[in-house]
Coordinates of C-alpha atoms and ligand atoms in Angstrom, one line a residue:
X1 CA -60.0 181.0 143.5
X2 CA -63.7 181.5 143.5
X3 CA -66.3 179.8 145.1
X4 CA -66.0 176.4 142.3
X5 CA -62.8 176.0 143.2
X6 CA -63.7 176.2 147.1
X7 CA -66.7 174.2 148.0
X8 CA -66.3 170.5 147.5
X9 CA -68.5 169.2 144.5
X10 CA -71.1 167.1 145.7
X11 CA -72.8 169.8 147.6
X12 CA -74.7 171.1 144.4
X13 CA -77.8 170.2 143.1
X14 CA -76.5 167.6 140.3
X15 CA -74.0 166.4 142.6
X16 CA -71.4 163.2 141.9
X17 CA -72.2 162.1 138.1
X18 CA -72.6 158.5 139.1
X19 CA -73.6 155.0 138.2
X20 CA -71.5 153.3 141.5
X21 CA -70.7 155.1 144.7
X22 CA -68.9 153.6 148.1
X23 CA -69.2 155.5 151.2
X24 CA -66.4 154.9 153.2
X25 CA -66.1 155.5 156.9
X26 CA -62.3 155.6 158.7
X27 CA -60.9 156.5 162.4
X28 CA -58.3 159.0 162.4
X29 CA -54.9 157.9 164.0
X30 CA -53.0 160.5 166.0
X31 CA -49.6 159.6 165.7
X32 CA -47.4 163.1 166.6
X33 CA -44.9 163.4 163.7
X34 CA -42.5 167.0 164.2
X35 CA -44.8 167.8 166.7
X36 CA -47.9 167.7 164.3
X37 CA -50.7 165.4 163.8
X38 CA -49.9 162.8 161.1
X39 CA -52.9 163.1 160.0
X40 CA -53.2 166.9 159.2
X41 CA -50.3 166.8 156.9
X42 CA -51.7 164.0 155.1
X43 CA -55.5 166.1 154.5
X44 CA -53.2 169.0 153.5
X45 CA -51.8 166.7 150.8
X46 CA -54.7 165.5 150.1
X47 CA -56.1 168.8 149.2
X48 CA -53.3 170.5 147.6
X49 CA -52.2 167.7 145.2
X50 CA -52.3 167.7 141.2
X51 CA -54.4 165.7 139.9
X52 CA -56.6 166.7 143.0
X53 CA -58.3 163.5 144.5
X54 CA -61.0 165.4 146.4
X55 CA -63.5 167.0 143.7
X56 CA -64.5 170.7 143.8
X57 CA -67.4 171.9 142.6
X58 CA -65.9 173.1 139.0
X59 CA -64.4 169.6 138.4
X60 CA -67.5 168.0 138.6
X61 CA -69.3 170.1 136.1
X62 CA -66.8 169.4 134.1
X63 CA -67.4 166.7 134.1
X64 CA -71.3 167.1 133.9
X65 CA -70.5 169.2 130.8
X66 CA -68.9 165.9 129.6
X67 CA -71.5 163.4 129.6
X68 CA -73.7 166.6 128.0
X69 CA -71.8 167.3 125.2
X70 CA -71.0 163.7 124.1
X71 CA -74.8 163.2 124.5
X72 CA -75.2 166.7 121.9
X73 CA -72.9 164.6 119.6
X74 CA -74.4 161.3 119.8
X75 CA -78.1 163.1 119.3
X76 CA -76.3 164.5 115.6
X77 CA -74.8 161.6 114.5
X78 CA -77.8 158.7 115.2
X79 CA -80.0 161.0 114.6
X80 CA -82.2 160.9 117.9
X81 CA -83.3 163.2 120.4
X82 CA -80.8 163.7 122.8
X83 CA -82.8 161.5 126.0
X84 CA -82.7 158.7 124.2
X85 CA -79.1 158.6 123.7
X86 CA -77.4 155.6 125.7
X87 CA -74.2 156.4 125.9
X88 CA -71.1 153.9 126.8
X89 CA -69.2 154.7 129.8
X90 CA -66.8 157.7 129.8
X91 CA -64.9 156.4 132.7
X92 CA -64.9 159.2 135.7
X93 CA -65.3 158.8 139.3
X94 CA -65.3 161.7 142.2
X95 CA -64.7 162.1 146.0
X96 CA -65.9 164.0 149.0
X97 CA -64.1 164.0 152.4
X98 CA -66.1 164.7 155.4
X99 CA -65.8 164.8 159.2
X100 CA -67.5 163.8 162.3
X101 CA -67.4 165.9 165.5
X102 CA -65.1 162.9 166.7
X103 CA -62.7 163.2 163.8
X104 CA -62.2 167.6 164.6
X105 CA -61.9 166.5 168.0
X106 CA -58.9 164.1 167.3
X107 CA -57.7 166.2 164.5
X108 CA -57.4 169.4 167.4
X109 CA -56.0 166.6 170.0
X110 CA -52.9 166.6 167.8
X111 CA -52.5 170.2 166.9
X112 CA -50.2 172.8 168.2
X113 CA -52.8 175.1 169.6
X114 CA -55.5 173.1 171.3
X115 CA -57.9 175.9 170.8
X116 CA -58.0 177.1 167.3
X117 CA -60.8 175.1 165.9
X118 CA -62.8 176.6 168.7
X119 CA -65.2 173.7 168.8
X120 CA -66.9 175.0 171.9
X121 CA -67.8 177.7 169.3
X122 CA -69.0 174.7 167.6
X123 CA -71.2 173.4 170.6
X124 CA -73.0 176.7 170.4
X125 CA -73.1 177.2 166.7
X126 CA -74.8 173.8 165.6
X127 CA -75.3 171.4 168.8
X128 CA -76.8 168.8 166.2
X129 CA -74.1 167.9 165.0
X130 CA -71.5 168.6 167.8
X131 CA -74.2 165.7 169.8
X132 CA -73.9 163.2 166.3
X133 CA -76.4 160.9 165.5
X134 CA -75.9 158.1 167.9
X135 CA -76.4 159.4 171.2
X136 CA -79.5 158.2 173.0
X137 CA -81.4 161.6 173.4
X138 CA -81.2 161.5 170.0
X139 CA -82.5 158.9 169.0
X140 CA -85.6 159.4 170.8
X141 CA -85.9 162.9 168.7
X142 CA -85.4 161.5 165.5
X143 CA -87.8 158.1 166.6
X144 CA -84.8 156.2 165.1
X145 CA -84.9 152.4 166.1
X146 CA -82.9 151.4 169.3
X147 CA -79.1 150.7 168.5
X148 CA -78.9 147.2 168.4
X149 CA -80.8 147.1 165.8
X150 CA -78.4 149.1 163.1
X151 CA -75.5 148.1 161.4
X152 CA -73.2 147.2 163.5
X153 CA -70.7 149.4 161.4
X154 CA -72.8 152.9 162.7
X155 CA -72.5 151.2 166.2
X156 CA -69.4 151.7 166.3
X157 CA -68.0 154.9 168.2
X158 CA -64.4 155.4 165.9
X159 CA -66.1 157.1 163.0
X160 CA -63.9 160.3 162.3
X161 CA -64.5 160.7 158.9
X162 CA -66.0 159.4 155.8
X163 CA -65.3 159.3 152.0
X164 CA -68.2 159.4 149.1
X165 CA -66.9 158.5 146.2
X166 CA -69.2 157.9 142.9
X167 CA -68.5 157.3 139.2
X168 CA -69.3 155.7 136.1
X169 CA -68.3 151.7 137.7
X170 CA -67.7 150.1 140.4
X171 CA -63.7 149.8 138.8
X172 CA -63.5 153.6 138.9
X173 CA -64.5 154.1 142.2
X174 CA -61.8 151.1 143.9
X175 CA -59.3 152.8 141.9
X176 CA -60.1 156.0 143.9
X177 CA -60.3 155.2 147.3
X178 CA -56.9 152.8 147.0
X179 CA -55.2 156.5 146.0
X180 CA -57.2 158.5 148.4
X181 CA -56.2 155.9 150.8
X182 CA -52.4 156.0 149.8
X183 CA -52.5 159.7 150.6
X184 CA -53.9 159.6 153.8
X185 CA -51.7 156.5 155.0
X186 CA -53.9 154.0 155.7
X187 CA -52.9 152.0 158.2
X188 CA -50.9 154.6 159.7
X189 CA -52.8 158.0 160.2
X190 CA -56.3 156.8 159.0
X191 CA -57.8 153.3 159.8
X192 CA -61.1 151.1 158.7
X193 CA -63.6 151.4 161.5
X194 CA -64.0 149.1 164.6
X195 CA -67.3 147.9 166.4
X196 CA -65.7 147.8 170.2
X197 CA -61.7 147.0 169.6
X198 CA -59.8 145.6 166.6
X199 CA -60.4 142.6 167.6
X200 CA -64.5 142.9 166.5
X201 CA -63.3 144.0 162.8
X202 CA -66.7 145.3 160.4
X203 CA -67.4 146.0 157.0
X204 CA -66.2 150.0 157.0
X205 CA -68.1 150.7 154.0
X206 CA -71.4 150.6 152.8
X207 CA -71.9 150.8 148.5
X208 CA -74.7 151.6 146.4
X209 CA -75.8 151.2 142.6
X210 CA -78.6 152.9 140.2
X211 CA -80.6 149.9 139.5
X212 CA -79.5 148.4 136.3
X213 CA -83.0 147.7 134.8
X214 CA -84.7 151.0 136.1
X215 CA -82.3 153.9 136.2
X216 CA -82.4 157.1 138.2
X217 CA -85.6 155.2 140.3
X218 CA -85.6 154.1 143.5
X219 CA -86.9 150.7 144.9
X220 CA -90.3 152.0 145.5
X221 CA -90.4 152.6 141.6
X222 CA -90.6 156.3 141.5
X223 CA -88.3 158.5 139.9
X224 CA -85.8 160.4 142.2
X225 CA -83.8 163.5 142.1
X226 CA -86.1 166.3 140.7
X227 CA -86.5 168.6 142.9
X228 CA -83.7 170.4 144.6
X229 CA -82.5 174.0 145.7
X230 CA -80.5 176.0 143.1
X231 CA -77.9 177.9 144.1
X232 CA -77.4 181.7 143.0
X233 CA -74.3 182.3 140.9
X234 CA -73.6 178.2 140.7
X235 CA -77.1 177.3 138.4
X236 CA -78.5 178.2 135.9
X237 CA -82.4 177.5 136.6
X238 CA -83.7 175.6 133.6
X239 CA -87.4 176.0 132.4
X240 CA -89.8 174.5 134.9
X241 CA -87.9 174.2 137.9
X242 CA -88.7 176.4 140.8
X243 CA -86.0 178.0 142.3
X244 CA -86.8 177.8 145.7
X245 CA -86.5 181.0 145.4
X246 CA -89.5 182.0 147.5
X247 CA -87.7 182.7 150.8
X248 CA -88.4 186.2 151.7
X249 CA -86.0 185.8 155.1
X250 CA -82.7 184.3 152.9
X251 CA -83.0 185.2 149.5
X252 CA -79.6 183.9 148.7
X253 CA -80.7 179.6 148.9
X254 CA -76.8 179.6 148.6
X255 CA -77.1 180.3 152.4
X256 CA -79.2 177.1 152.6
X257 CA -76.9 174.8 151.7
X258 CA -73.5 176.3 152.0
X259 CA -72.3 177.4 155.4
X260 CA -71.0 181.2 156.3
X261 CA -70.1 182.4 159.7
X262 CA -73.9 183.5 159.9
X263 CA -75.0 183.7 163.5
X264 CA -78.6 181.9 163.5
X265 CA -79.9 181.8 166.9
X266 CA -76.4 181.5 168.6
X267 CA -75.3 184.6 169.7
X268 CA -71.3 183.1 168.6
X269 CA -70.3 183.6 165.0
X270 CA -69.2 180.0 163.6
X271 CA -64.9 179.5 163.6
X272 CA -64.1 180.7 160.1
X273 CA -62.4 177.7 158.8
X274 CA -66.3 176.7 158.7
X275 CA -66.8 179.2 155.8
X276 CA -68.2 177.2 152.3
X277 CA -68.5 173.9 153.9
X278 CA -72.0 172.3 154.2
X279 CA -73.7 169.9 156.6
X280 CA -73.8 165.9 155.4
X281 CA -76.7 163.9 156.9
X282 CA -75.8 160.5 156.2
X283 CA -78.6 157.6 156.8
X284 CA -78.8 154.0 155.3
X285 CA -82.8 153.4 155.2
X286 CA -84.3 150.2 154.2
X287 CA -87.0 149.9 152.6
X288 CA -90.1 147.9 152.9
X289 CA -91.0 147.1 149.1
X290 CA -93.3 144.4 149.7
X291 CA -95.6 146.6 152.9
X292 CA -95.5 149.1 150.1
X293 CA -97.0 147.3 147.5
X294 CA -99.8 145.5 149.5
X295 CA -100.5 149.2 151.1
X296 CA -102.1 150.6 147.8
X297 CA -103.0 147.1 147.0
X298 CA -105.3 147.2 149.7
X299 CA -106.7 150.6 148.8
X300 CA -107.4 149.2 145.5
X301 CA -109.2 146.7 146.9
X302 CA -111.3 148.8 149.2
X303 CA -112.5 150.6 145.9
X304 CA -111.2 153.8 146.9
X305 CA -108.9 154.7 143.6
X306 CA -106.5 152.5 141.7
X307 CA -102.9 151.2 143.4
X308 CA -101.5 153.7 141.3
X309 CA -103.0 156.8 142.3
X310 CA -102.5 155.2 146.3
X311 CA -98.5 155.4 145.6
X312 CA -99.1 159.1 144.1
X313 CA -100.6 159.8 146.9
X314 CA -98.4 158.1 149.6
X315 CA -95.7 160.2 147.8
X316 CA -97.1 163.5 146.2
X317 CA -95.7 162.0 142.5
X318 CA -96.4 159.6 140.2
X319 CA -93.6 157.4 139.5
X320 CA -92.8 159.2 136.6
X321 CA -92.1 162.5 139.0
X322 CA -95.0 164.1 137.7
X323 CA -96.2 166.2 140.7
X324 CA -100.0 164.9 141.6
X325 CA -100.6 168.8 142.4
X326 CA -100.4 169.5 138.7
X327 CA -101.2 166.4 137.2
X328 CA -104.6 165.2 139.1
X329 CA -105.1 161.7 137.1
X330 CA -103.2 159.1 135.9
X331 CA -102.9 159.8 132.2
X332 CA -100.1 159.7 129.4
X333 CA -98.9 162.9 131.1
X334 CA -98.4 161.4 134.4
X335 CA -96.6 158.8 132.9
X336 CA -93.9 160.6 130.6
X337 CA -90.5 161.3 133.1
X338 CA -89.3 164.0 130.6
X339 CA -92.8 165.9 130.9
X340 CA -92.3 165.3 134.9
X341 CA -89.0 167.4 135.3
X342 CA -90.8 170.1 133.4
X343 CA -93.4 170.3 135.8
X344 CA -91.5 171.3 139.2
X345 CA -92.5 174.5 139.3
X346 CA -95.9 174.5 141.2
X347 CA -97.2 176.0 144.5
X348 CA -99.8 173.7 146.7
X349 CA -103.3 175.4 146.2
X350 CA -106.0 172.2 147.7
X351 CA -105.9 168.8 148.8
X352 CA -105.9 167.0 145.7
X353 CA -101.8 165.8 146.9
X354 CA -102.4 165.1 150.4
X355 CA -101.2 167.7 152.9
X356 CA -99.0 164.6 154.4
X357 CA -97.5 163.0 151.5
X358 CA -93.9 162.8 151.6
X359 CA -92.9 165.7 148.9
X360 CA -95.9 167.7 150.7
X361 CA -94.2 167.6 154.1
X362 CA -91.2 168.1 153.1
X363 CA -90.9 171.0 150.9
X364 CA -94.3 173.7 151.9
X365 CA -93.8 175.5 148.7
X366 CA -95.8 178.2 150.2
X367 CA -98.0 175.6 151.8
X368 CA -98.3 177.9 155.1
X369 CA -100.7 180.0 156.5
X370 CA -100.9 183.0 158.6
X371 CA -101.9 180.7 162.0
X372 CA -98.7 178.2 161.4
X373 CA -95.9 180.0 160.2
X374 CA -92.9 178.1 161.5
X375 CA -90.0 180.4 161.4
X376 CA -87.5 177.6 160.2
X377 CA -90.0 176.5 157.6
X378 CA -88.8 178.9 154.7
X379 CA -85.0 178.1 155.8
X380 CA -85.5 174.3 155.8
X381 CA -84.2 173.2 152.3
X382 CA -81.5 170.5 151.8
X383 CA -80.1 168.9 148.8
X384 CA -80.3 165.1 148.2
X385 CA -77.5 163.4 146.9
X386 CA -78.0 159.5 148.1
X387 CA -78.3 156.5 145.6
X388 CA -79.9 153.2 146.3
X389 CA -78.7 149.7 147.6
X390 CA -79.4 146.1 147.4
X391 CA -81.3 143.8 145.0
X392 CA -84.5 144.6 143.4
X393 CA -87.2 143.4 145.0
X394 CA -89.0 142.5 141.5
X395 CA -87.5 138.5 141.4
X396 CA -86.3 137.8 144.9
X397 CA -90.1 138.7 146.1
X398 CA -88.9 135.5 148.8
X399 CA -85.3 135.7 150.0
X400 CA -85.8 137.2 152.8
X401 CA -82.2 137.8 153.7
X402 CA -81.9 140.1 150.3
X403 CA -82.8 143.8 151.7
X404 CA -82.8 147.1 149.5
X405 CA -82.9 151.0 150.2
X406 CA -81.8 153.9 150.0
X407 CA -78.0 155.4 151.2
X408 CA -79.5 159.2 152.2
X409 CA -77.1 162.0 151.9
X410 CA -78.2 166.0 152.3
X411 CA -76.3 168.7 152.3
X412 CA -77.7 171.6 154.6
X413 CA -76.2 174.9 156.4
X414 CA -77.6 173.7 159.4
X415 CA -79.0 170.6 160.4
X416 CA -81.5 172.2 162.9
X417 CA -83.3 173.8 159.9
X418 CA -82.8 171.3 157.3
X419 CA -82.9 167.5 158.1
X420 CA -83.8 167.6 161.7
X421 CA -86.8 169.9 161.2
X422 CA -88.3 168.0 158.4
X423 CA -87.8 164.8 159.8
X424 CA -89.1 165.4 164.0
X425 CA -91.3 168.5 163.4
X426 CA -92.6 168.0 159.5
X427 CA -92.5 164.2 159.0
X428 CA -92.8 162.3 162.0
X429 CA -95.6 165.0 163.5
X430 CA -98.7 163.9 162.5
X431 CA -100.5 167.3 163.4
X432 CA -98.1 169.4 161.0
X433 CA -99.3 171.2 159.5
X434 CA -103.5 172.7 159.8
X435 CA -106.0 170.1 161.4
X436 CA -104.9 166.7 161.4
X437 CA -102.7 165.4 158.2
X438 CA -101.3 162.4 159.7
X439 CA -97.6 161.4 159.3
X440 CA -95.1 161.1 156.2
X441 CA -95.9 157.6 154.8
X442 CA -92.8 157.3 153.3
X443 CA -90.6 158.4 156.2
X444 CA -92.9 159.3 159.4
X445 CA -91.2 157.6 162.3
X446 CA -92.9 156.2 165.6
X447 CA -90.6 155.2 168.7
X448 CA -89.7 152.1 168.9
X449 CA -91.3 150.8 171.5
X450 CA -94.8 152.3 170.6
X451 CA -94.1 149.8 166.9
X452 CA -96.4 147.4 167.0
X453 CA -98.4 144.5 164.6
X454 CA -101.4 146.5 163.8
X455 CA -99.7 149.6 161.9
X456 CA -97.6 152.1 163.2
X457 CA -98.5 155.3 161.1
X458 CA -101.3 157.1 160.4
X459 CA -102.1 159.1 157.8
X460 CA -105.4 160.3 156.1
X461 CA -106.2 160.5 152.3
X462 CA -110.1 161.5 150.8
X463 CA -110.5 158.4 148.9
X464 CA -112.2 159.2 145.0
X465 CA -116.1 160.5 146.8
X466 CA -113.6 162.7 148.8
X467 CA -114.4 160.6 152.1
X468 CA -111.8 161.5 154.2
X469 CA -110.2 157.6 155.2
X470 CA -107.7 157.0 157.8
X471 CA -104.8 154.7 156.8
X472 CA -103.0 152.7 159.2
X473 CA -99.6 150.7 158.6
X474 CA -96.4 149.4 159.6
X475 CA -93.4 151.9 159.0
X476 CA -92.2 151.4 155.5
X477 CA -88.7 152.9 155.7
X478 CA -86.2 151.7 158.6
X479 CA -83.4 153.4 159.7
X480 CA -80.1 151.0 159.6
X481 CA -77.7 153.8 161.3
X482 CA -75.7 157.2 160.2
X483 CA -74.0 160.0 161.4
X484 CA -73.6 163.8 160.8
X485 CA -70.4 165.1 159.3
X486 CA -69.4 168.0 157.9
X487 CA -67.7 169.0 154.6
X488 CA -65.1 171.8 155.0
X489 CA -63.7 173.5 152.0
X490 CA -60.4 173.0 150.0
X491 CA -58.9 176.1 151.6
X492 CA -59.5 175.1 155.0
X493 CA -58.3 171.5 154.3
X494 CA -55.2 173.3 152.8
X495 CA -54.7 175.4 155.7
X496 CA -54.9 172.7 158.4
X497 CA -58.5 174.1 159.0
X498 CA -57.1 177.6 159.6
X499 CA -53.8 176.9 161.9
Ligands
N7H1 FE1 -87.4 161.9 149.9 N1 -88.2 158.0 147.2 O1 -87.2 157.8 146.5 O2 -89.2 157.3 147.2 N2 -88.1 161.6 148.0 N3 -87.1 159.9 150.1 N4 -86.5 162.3 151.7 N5 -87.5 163.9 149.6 C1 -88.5 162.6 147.1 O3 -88.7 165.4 144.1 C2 -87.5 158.9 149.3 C3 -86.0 161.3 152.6 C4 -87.1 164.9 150.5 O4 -89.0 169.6 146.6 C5 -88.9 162.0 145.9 O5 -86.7 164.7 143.6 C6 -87.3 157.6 149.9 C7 -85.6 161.9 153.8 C8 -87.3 166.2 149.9 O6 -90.9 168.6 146.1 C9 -88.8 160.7 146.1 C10 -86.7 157.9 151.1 C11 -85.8 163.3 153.6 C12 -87.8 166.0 148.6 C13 -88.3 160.4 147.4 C14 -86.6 159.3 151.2 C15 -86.4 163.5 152.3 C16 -87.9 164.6 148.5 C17 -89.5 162.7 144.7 C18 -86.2 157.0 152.1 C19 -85.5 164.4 154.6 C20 -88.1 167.1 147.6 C21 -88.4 163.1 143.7 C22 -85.9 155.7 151.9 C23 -85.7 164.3 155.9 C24 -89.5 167.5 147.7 C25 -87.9 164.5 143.8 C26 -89.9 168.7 146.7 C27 -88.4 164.0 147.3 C28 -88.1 159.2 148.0 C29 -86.0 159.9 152.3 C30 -86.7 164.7 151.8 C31 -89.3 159.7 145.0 C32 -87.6 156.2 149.4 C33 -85.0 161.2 155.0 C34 -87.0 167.6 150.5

């Protein structure tokens, strides 16, 4: 079996075809059965089983190829161009199983030899996610709020593993976590997740939905999902896309993204059951609609350049996706999505996208000079595979107790490099990168306790007589709690993780 058949599907750049997706978070029971972890035996059966439950990456473009080719026919026979073909659901759903440092630990507490997943190795190899995402120090790196403000399902401190499983309803996906659930005993050798003691019982999944009257955007309005790494020998890269290609230390993004035993800055080479996994960063972020809206409202209002072009710039896009780099005003081109996916491949060359707006900071595109050359900045790719919760915003403008966001998943090789850098050293630093940018707008953090009434961030935009303007504002993206896992392969799931 070759690498489609190894790496679990999600971790690609089209990811989970999807209209619903749960993710579902469980503790791992360690009841010894003939001397071996329950639990093991049931992940082996949940890996080796026909029909497989747990997607790899060929089974899910299959099913891409699908959707495509019903699309081709559809396009023939009502004679239309193929994007404006609505198709009626061809019923599908897929899963991913992942683990938190806490679920290897009480997967190794129950096998034979306590020392073969070598997660001291681990330690050394990537301490991100050996800490996890809830431990105080962290927090203060990330600026996440304090605890007792998240869910209190991330709160908890039982979360072994988790299962994302998306398809084409919300019927599809219940009927796929009741089997994946059967396999793995729940009840027995997996359980829901606790706050303190099972006595304090909480909701041990959170789901998400593309909005039904605005598909494929998010609740700010724009359009998600453009840009992302390819991977050599998995895509194909399509006209207008950039490759991400222009990484002269890794030329092979497939490094990126998918783990190998590749040494980094450890001196210890990772276990080798950790070959073809990938790194999930998992975050539920709500989102401020409304602060969003009266932020280019107000810039508007000042006269500086319509609320439009204020939400290009806060983002780099237009909400079509057409980059503000290449399309500079807001014309029929900056409104036409299918134009907008054509359009990714583009380099940074002045300031007409602001050096801090949210695609900016996080992806340089050879945005880098001699004088700041980070040497993690041409290795810091991820690929996005979230979808959105809640209600719109758009007809509940007053309920108060309705909230919407966005469920953030990335795969990375290395959380160091990927999520962490971008978020502490790209987004929430408002001197990366030359002069003074200011911070992210759309997900800059400030410590908690330094929040306060008169506007958190800070960023700066040259209004429309190229005045440079400092903007001020509350954060408009709060973190509600998540956790890093990571995604092993089939084989190693097979293989008890290499016993
Ligand atoms: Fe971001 N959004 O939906 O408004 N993001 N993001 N993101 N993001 C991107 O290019 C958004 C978040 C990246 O290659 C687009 O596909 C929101 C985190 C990266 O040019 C939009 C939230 C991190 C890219 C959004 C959020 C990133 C990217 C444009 C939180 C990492 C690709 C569509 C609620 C730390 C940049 C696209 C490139 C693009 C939105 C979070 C990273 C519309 C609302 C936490 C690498």
């Amino acid at each position: 079996a070759g690498k489609l058949d190894n790496i679990q599907g999600d971790i690609w750049s089209k990811g989970f075809p999807k209209y619903y997706e749960t993710y579902y978070f469980f503790s791992i029971k360690t009841p010894l059965l003939n001397e071996k972890n329950l639990f093991s035996q049931c992940l082996k059966n949940l890996s080796t089983q026909s029909p497989r439950l747990i997607s790899t990456l060929r089974m899910v473009r299959e099913d891409h190829n699908r959707i495509s080719t019903r699309r081709k026919e559809e396009a023939i026979k009502q004679g239309i161009p193929e994007k404006r073909v609505v198709l009626p659901e061809i019923p599908m759903s897929n899963a991913l199983i992942a683990f938190t440092i806490k679920g290897l630990q009480a997967i190794q507490a129950g096998l034979q030899d306590d020392t073969s997943l070598r997660l001291t190795d681990v330690a050394a190899t990537d301490p991100a996610f050996f800490a996890g995402m809830t431990p105080k120090e962290v927090t203060a790196l990330l600026k996440d709020p304090d605890q007792d403000t998240w869910d209190p399902l991330f709160r908890s401190t039982e979360i072994h593993g988790m299962l994302k499983i998306g398809g084409s309803s919300k019927g599809k996906v219940e009927e796929h976590l009741k089997n994946i659930k059967g396999v793995l005993k729940h009840g027995t050798a997996i359980d829901d997740v606790f706050q303190d003691s099972p006595s304090t019982p909480t909701d041990s999944r959170v789901d998400g939905w593309t909005r039904p009257n605005d598909r494929g955007k998010e609740h700010f309005g724009f359009e998600d999902g453009i840009s992302q790494p390819l991977m050599n020998g998995i895509d194909e890269q399509e006209p207008g896309t950039n490759a991400n290609t222009d990484v002269n230390m890794y030329t092979d993004p497939r490094l990126l993204i998918v783990t190998g035993d590749t040494k980094r800055e450890s001196s210890i080479p990772r276990p080798p059951w950790m070959e073809n996994g990938s790194f999930l960063v998992f975050r539920k972020l709500e989102q401020n609609v409304k602060a969003f809206e009266d932020l280019t409202e107000q810039w508007e209002k000042k006269g500086c350049e319509s609320k439009e072009h204020m939400g290009a710039k806060l983002m780099g896009r237009w909400k079509s996706g057409a980059p503000l780099a290449v399309v500079n005003f807001y014309t029929e081109d900056s409104k036409d999505p299918d134009k907008a996916k054509e359009m990714n491949n583009f380099i940074y060359e002045n300031e007409v996208c602001p050096v801090s707006a949210h695609i900016r900071k996080t992806n340089l595109r050879e945005d880098l000079t001699e004088n700041d050359k980070d040497p993690r900045a041409l290795r810091t790719k991820i690929i996005r595979n979230g979808i959105p919760y809640g209600t719109d915003y758009k007809g509940n403008e007053n309920n108060t107790k309705l909230t919407r966001g966005l469920l953030f998943a990335c795969y990375q090789a290395h959380i160091e490099d990927g999520f962490q850098n971008m978020q502490v050293n790209w987004s929430n630093d408002s001197t990366f990168r030359t002069g003074h940018p200011g911070q992210d707008p759309i997900i800059g953090q400030v410590a908690q306790k330094s929040r306060g009434v008169n506007g958190d961030l800070e960023t700066f935009f040259n209004d429309k007589f190229g005045v440079r303007q400092s903007v001020k504002f509350q954060q408009l993206v709060t973190m509600k709690g998540g956790e890093y896992f990571f995604v092993p392969s089939i084989p190693a799931m097979s293989d008890d993780l290499g016993m």
